[in-house]
XYZ file of C-alpha atoms in Angstrom:
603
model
C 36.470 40.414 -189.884
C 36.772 37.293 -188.437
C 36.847 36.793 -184.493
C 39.153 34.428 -184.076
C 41.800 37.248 -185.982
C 40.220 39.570 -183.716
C 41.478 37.776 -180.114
C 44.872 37.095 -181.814
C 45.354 40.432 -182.087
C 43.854 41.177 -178.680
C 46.047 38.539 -176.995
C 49.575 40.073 -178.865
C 48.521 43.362 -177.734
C 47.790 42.373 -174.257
C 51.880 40.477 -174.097
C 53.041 43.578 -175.985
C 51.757 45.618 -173.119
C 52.904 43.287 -170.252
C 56.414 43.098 -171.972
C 56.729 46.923 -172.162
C 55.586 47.177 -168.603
C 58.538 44.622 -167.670
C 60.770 46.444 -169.828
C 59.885 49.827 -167.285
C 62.430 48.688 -164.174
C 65.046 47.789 -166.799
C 65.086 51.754 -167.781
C 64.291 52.984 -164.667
C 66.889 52.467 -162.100
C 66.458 53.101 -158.569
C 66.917 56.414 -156.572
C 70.398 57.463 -155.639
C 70.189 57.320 -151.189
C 68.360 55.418 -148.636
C 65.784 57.743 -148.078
C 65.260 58.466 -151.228
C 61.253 57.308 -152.824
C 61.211 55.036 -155.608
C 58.015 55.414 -157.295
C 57.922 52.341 -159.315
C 58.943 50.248 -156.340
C 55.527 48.516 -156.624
C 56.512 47.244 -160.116
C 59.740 46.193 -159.155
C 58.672 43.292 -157.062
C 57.027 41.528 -159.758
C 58.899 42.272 -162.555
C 62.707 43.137 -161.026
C 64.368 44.265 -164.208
C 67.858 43.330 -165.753
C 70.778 44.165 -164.738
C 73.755 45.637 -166.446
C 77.034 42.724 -166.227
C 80.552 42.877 -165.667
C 81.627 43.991 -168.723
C 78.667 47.088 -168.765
C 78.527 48.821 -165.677
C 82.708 48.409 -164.357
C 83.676 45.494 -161.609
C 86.093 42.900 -160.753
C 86.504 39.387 -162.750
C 88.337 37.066 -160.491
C 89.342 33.381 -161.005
C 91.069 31.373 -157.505
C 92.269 27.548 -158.038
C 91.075 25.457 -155.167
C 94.163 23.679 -154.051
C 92.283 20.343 -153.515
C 95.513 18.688 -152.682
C 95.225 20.698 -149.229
C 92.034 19.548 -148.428
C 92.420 15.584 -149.010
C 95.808 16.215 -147.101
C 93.867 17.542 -143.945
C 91.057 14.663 -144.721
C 93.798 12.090 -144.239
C 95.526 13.639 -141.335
C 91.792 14.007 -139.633
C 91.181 10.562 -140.442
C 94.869 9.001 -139.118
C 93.886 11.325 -135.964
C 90.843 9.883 -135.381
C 92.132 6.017 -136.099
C 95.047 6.722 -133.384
C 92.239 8.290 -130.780
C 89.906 4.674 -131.392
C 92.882 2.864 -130.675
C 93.837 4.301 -127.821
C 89.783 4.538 -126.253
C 88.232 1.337 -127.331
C 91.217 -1.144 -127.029
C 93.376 0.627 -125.260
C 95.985 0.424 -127.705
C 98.347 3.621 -127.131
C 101.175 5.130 -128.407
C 100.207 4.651 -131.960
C 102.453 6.907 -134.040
C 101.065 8.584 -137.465
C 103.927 8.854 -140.118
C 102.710 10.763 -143.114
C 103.387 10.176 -146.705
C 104.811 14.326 -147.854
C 104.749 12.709 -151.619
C 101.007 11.040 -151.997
C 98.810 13.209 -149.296
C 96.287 10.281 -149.465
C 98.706 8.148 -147.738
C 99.629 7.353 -144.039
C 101.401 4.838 -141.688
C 100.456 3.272 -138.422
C 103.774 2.818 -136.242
C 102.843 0.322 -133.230
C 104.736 0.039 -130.290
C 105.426 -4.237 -131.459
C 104.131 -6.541 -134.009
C 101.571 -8.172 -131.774
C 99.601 -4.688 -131.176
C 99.402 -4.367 -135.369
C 98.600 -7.992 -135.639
C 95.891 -8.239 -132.851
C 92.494 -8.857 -133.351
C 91.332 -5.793 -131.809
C 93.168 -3.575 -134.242
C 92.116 -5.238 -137.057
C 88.332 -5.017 -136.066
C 88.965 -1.216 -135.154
C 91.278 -0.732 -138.812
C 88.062 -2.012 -141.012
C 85.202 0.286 -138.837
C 87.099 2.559 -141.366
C 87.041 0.418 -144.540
C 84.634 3.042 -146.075
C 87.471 5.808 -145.941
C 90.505 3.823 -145.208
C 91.875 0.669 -145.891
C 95.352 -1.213 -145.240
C 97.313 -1.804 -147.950
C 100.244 -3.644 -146.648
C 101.311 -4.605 -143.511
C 104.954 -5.236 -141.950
C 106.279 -5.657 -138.550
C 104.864 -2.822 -135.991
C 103.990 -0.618 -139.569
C 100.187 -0.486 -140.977
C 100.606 0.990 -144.635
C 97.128 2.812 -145.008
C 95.606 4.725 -147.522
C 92.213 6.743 -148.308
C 89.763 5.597 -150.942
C 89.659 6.466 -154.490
C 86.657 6.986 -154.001
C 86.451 8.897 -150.893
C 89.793 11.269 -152.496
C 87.672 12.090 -155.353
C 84.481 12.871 -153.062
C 87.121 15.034 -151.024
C 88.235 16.968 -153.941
C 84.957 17.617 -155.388
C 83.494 18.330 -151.986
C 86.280 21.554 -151.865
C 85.161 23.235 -154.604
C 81.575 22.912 -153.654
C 82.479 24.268 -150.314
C 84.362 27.089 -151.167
C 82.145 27.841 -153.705
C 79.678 28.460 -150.683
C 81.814 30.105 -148.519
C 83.129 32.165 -150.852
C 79.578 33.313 -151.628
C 79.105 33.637 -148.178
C 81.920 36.317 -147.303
C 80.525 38.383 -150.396
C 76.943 38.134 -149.212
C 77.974 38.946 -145.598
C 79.836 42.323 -147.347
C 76.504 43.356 -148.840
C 77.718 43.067 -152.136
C 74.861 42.210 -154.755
C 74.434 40.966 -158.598
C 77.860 39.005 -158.040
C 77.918 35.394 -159.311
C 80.247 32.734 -158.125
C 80.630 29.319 -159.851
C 82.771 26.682 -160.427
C 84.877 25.651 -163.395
C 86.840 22.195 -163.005
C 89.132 23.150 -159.899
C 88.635 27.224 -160.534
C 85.767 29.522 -158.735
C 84.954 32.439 -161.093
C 84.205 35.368 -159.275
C 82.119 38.578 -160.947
C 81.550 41.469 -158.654
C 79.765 44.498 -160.806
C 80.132 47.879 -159.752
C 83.389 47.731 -157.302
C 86.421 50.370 -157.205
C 89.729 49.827 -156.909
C 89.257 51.104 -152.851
C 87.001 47.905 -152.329
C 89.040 45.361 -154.706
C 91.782 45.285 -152.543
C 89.607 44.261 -149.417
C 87.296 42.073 -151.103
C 90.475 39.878 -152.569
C 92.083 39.824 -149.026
C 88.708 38.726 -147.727
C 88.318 35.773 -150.283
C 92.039 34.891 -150.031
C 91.714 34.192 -146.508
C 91.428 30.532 -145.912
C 90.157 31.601 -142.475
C 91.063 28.042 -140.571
C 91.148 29.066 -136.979
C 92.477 26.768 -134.539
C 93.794 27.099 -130.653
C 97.374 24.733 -129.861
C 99.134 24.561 -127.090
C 102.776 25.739 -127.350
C 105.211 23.038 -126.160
C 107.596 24.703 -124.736
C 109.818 21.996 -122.900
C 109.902 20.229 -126.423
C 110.923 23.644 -128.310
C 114.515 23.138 -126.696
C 115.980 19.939 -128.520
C 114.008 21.088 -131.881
C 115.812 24.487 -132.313
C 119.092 23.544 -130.565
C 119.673 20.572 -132.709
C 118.081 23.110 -135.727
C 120.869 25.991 -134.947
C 123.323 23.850 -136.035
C 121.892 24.881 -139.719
C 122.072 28.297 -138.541
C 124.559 30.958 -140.342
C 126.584 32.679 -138.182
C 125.442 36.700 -137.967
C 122.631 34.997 -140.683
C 119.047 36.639 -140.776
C 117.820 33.772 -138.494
C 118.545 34.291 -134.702
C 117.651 31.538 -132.258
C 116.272 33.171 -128.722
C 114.668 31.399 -125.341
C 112.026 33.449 -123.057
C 111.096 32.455 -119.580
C 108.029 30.811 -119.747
C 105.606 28.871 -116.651
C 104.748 25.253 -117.548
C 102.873 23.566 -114.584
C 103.796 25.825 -112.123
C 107.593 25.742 -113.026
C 109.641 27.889 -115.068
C 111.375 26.468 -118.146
C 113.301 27.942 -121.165
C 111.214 28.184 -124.416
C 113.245 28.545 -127.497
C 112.044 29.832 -130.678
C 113.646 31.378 -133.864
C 113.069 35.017 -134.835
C 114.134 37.113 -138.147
C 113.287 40.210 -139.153
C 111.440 41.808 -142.657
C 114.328 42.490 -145.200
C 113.847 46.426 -146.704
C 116.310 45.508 -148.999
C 115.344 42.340 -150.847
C 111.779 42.778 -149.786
C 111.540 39.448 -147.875
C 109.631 39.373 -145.080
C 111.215 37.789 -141.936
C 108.073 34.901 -141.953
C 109.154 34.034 -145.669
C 112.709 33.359 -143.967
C 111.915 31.979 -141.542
C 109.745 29.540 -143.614
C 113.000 29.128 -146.108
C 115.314 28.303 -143.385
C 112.597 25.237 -141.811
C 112.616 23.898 -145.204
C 115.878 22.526 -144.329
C 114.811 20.725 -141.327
C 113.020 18.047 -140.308
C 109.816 18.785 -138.046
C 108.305 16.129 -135.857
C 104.904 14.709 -137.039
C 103.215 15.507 -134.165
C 104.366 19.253 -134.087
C 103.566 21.768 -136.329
C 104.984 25.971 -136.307
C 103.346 29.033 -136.973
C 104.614 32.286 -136.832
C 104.000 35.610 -135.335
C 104.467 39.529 -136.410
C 106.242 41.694 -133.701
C 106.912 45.372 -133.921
C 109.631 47.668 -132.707
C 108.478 50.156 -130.712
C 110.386 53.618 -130.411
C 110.755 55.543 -126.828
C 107.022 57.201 -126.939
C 105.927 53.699 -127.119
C 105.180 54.209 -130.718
C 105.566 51.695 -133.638
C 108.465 51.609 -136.251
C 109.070 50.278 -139.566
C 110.778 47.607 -137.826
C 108.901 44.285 -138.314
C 110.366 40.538 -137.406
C 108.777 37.606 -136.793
C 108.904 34.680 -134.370
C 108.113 30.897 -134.750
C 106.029 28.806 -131.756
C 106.528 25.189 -131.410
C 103.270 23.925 -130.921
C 101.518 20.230 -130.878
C 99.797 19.715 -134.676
C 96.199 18.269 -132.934
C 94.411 21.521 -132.646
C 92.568 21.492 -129.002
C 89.286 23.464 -130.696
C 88.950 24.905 -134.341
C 86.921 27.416 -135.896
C 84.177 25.175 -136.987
C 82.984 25.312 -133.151
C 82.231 29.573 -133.557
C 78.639 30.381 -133.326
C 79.132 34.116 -133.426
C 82.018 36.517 -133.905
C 81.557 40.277 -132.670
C 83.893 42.956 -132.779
C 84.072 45.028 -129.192
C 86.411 47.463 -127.711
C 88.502 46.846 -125.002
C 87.366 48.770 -121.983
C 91.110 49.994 -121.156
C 92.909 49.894 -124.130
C 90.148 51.020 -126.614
C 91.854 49.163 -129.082
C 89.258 46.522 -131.305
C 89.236 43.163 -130.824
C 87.092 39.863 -131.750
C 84.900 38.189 -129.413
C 83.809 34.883 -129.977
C 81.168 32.183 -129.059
C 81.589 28.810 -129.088
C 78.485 26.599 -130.010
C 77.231 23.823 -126.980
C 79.972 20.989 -128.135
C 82.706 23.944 -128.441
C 82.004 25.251 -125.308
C 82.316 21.898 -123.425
C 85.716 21.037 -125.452
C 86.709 24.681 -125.048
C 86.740 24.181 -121.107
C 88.109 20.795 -121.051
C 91.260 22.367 -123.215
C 91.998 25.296 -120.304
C 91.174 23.030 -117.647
C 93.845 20.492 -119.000
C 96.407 22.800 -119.720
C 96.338 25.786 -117.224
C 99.595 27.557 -116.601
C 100.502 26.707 -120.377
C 100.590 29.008 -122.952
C 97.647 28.414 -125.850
C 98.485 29.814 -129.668
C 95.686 31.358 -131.335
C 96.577 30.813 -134.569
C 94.552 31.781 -138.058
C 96.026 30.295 -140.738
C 99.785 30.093 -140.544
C 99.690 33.609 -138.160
C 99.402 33.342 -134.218
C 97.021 36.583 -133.413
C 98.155 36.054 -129.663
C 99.472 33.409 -127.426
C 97.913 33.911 -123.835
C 98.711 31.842 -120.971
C 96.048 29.962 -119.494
C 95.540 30.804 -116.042
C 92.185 29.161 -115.042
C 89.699 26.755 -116.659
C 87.567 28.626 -118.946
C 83.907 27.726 -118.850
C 80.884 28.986 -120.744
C 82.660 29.129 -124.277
C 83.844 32.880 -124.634
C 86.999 33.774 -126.098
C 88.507 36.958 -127.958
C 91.248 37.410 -130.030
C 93.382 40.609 -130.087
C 94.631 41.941 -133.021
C 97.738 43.473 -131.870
C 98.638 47.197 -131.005
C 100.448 48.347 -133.203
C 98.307 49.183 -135.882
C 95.869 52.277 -136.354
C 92.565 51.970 -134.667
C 91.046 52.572 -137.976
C 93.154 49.893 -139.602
C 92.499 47.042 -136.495
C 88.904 48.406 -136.601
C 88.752 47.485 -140.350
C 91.180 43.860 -139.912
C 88.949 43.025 -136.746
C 85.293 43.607 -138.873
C 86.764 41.562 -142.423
C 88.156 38.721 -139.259
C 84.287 38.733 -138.430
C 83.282 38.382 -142.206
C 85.191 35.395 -142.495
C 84.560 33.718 -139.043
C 81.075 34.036 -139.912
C 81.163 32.539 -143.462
C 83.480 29.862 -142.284
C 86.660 28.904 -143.104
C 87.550 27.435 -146.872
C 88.292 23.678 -146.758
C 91.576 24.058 -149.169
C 93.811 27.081 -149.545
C 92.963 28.888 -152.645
C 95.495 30.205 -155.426
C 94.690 33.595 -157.654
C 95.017 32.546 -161.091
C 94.144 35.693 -163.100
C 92.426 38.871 -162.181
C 90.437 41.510 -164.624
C 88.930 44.480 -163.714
C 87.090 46.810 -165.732
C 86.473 50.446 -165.343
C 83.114 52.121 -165.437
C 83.966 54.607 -167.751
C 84.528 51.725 -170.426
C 81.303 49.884 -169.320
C 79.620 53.499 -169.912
C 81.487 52.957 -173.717
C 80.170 49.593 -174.245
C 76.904 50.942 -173.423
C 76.681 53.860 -175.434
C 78.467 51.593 -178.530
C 76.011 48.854 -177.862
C 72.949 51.369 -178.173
C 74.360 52.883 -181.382
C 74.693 49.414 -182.402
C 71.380 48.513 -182.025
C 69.910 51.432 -183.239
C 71.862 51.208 -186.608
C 70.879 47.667 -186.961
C 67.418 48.193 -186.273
C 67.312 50.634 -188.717
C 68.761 49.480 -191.233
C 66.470 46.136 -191.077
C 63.574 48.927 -190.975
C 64.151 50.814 -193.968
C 65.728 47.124 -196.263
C 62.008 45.603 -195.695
C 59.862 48.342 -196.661
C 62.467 49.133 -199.684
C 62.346 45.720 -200.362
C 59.362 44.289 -199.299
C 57.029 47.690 -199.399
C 53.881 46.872 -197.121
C 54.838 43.632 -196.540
C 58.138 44.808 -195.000
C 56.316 47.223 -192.352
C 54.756 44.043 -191.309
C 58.415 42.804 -190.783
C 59.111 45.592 -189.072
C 55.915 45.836 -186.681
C 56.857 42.111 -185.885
C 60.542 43.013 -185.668
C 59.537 45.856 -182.736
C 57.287 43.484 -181.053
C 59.789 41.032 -181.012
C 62.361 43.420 -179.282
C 60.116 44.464 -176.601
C 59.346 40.658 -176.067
C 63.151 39.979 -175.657
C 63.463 43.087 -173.252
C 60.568 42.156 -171.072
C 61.243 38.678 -170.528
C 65.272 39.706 -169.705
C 63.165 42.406 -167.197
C 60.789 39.784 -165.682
C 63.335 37.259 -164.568
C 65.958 39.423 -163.469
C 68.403 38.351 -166.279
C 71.769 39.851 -166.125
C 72.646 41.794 -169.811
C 75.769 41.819 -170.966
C 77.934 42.837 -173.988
C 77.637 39.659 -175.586
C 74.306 40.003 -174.203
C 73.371 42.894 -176.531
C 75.343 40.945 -179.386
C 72.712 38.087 -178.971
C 69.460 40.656 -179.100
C 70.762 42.231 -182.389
C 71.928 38.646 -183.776
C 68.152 37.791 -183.172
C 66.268 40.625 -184.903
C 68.564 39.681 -187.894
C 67.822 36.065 -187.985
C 63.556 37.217 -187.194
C 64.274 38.945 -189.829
C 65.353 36.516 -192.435
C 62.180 34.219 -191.396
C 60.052 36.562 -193.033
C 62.570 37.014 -195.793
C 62.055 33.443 -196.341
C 58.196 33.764 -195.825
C 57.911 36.892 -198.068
C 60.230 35.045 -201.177
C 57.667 31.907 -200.821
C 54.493 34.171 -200.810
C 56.010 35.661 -204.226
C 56.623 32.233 -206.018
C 52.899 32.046 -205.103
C 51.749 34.707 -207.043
C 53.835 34.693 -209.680
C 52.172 31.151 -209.984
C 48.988 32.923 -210.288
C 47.471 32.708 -206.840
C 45.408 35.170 -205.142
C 47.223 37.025 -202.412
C 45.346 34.984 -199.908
C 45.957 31.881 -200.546
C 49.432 32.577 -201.424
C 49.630 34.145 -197.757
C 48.264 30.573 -196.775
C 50.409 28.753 -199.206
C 53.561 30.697 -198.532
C 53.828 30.563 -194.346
C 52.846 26.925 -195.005
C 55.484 26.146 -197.337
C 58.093 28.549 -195.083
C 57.462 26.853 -191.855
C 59.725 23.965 -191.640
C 62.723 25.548 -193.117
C 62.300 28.288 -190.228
C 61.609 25.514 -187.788
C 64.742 23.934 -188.657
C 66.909 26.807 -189.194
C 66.080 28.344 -185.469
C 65.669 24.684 -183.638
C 69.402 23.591 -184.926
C 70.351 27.353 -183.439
C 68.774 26.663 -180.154
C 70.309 23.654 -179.727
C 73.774 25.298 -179.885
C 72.538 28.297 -177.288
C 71.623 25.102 -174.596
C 75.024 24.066 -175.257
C 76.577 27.287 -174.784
C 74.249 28.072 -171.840
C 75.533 24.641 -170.291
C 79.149 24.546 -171.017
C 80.073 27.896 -171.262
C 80.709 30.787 -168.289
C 80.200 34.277 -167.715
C 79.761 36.410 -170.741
C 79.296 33.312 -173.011
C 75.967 32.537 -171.023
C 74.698 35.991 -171.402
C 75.349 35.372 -175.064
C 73.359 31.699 -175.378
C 70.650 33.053 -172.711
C 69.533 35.975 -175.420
C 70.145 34.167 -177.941
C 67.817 31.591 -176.875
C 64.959 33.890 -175.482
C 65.318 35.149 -178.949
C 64.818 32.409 -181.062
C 61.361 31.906 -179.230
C 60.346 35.147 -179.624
C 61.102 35.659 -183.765
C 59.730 32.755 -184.697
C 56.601 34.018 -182.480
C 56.739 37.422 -183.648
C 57.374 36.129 -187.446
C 54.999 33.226 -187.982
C 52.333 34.535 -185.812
C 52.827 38.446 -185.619
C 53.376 39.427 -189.561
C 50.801 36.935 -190.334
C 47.883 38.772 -188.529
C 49.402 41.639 -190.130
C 49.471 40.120 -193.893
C 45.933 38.381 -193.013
C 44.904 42.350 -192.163
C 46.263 43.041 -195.811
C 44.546 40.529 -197.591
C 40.918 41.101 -196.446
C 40.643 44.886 -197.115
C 41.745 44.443 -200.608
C 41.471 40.615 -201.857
C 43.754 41.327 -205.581
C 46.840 42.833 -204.706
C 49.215 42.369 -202.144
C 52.185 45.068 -201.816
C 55.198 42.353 -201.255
């Protein structure tokens, strides 16, 4: 026997036995507990094993829309804020108002206090420093027309879904969630958590939801009087809407703050925030002030919280003094009196300094600290505030378990940062583990039927020649197993669908291969050389059959998502390994054949 046939088989035997090792951390999962010994553990670090997807071991399929609009919105108001703050330090132009555009968010105007400050040469010069971002597009008395790039929009937009990709990813990671995937599609994120209940589904979504934009205003107070006086003329009479005023300090003097309050709706289900939003709709609020709202709750004689629930607005100015992108860490403590939970936080260097400058502006004025839309608290500011430390209380009305809980998932998102846009649920799937134990089970009884069905067809059909097939078939699906086991793949249902499309197509290689090698000896060939003449003549119609395949599984693998890759990546680890198994595999096999007996050939 020749030694060249002699290594093949060595070397086949050899990535058999590496493949079937690779295959063992696929099989064997972990231990159940922490403490518990995993004896493969060794194994596991070079060869990790595949995991079971979405659709096979239960979990939650979510898509969000990034609302991309949002974040070129806050791009441009940044960017007019930042024009307006040039002005006024490098050319002492002040009193620049921003007007901004509420039907194209990539628009803004420049209100000058006369047409000679627009028209000056120092604006001008200061106006194209942001030429890159901004540019004018029309100019009229004391009004600059300005607008962001195309460009610099379309950078904005795709910027947002990058980011919230990442943060997104983030918040999972920092829940100690693992085997989830998030990626982008167009404007969507596609979320896949495996192995979640219905317990964790409703946290994890709140979690995601959250854009998490923290940011610390300072309540005008004197200004809240003309807005909601001249507002309560809108105001229904004994209407869910009630305008109040609390006594308030303001620079050492006491002033009336006025603010509009409504409470939740058992009824119709409205909350009193979702009226209160309805009823601003119908007026106007100045540009330079924004509202949020907070929750208050009635509390009973004990001191206890009822089912009562209204909210209140705060009139506050729309540059925020600090924002969350300043946190460098976010702890949750207990207050030494009240025991209650709250969140600490530390401001970075550059946070810290601006953190102190805010208090030390603005002491004896009242400072919203506001997440989101929602004011957690509203503290007055009695001193500066150096060394950038701040906490945020999460009320008291809530369980401690239930503030413990709100105050750790605050962390989470704190720590992962806030999302650039707001982001929209657009469908949600979840699917139970007792139907990915189903798909399981059906897959395997798939498979196995398949596979023997192939089995017993070649042999019937093909007699030795077929157990060939079939040792190349075997080798082929331990191949497949061990390379999904090496790399960590993640199998799937279509997954599974891909491995058993496979073994049929290795299959009908050596179909092709067989039918040749039979033309040959019906030709009068010996079985040799018809075992020569028929892999020769069955090569390129194999090659071109599986190559036109693979090129549709790099398409799939490219353009398609979730379960469609699972498909295209078996598919295409696959396609390598039949042609492997069937051109080289059977052949060593057939070659076997020929040599112990030289005049017949059972095909």
């Amino acid at each position: 026997m020749e030694r060249k046939w002699v290594w093949k088989v060595v070397g086949i035997l050899l990535l058999t036995a590496v493949a079937v090792l690779a295959s063992v951390t696929t099989f064997v999962g972990k231990p159940a507990g922490a403490e518990a010994k995993d004896p493969i553990e060794w194994l596991r670090g070079t060869f990790p094993g595949a995991t079971l997807g979405l659709d096979l071991q239960g979990g939650l399929h979510l898509v969000y829309e990034v609302e991309v609009a949002a974040a070129v919105e806050d791009k441009r108001d940044r960017m007019a804020t930042d024009m307006v703050k040039t002005l006024a330090e490098q050319v002492e132009i002040k009193d620049v108002k921003i007007v901004r555009d509420k039907e194209e968010l990539h628009k803004f105007q420049l209100v000058f206090k006369s047409e000679d400050e627009r028209a000056s040469k120092d604006t001008q010069e200061t106006l194209l420093k942001f030429r890159e971002v901004a540019v004018v597009e029309m100019e009229e008395g004391v009004t600059a027309h300005m607008a962001l790039v195309d460009q610099y929009v379309e950078d904005t937009r795709d910027l947002a879904v990058k980011q919230a990709v990442e943060t997104i990813g983030n918040r999972i990671d920092e829940l100690g969630l693992v085997n989830t995937t998030v990626q982008p599609r167009d404007e969507d994120i596609i979320i896949e958590i495996p192995g979640v209940d219905e317990v964790q589904t409703g946290r994890i979504k709140r979690i995601i939801g959250q854009t998490a934009r923290l940011e610390f205003r300072i309540v005008d107070e004197v200004g809240s009087e003309k807005f909601f006086t001249e507002a309560s003329d809108k105001l229904q009479k004994d209407g869910p809407v009630k305008l109040l005023w609390e006594q308030v300090q303001v620079d050492n003097r006491v002033v009336k703050s006025y603010y509009l309050e409504a409470k939740d709706d058992q009824k119709t289900g409205r909350s009193g925030r979702q009226v209160l939003k309805e009823f601003l709709k119908t007026v106007e609020v100045p540009q330079d002030r924004v509202i949020a709202f907070e929750e208050l709750r009635t509390l009973d004689e004990m001191g206890n919280p009822t089912a009562d629930v209204s909210w209140r607005t705060y009139y506050m100015e729309r540059a925020a003094g600090i924002t969350g992108e300043y946190v460098e860490n976010a702890q949750v403590y207990n207050d030494d009196q009240t025991g209650q939970p709250y969140v600490s936080l530390d401001f970075n260097q550059a946070g810290a300094t601006t953190f102190e400058e805010l208090t030390g502006n603005n002491v004896k004025r009242r400072m919203a600290i506001q997440l989101d839309d929602k004011v957690q608290s509203a503290p007055t500011i009695q001193e500066k505030i150096p060394g950038g430390r701040c906490r945020i209380t999460l009320g008291a009305y809530d369980s401690y378990a239930k503030l413990r809980q709100e105050a750790q998932d605050l962390v989470v998102v704190l720590r992962a940062g806030a999302l650039p846009a707001p982001v929209r649920p657009v469908s949600e799937s979840t699917v139970g583990p007792a139907l990915g134990r189903d798909s399981i089970s059906m897959s395997i009884y798939a498979f196995i039927v398949a596979a023997a069905a192939i089995v017993l067809f070649m042999i019937f059909y093909y007699r030795g020649a077929g157990v060939a097939a079939d040792l190349a078939l075997i080798i082929n699906s331990a191949l497949i197993v061990g390379i999904l086991g090496a790399v960590g793949a993640t199998l799937t249902l279509p997954g599974i669908a891909g491995i058993i499309l496979t073994l049929g197509m290795a299959v009908d290689a050596n179909v092709i291969i067989y039918e040749r090698i039979r033309e040959e000896l019906r030709a009068g060939k010996s079985p040799r050389a018809a075992v020569e003449a028929g892999y020769k003549r069955a090569f390129w119609t194999i090659f071109d059959a599986q190559l036109t395949t693979f090129i549709a599984g790099v398409v799939l693998l490219q353009y398609g998502t979730g379960p469609i890759k699972g498909f295209a990546v078996t598919l295409l680890i696959g396609i390598v390994t039949s042609v492997f198994t069937s051109i080289v595999v059977s052949r060593l096999v057939l070659d076997f054949m020929t040599r112990r007996r030289t005049d017949h050939l059972s095909v």
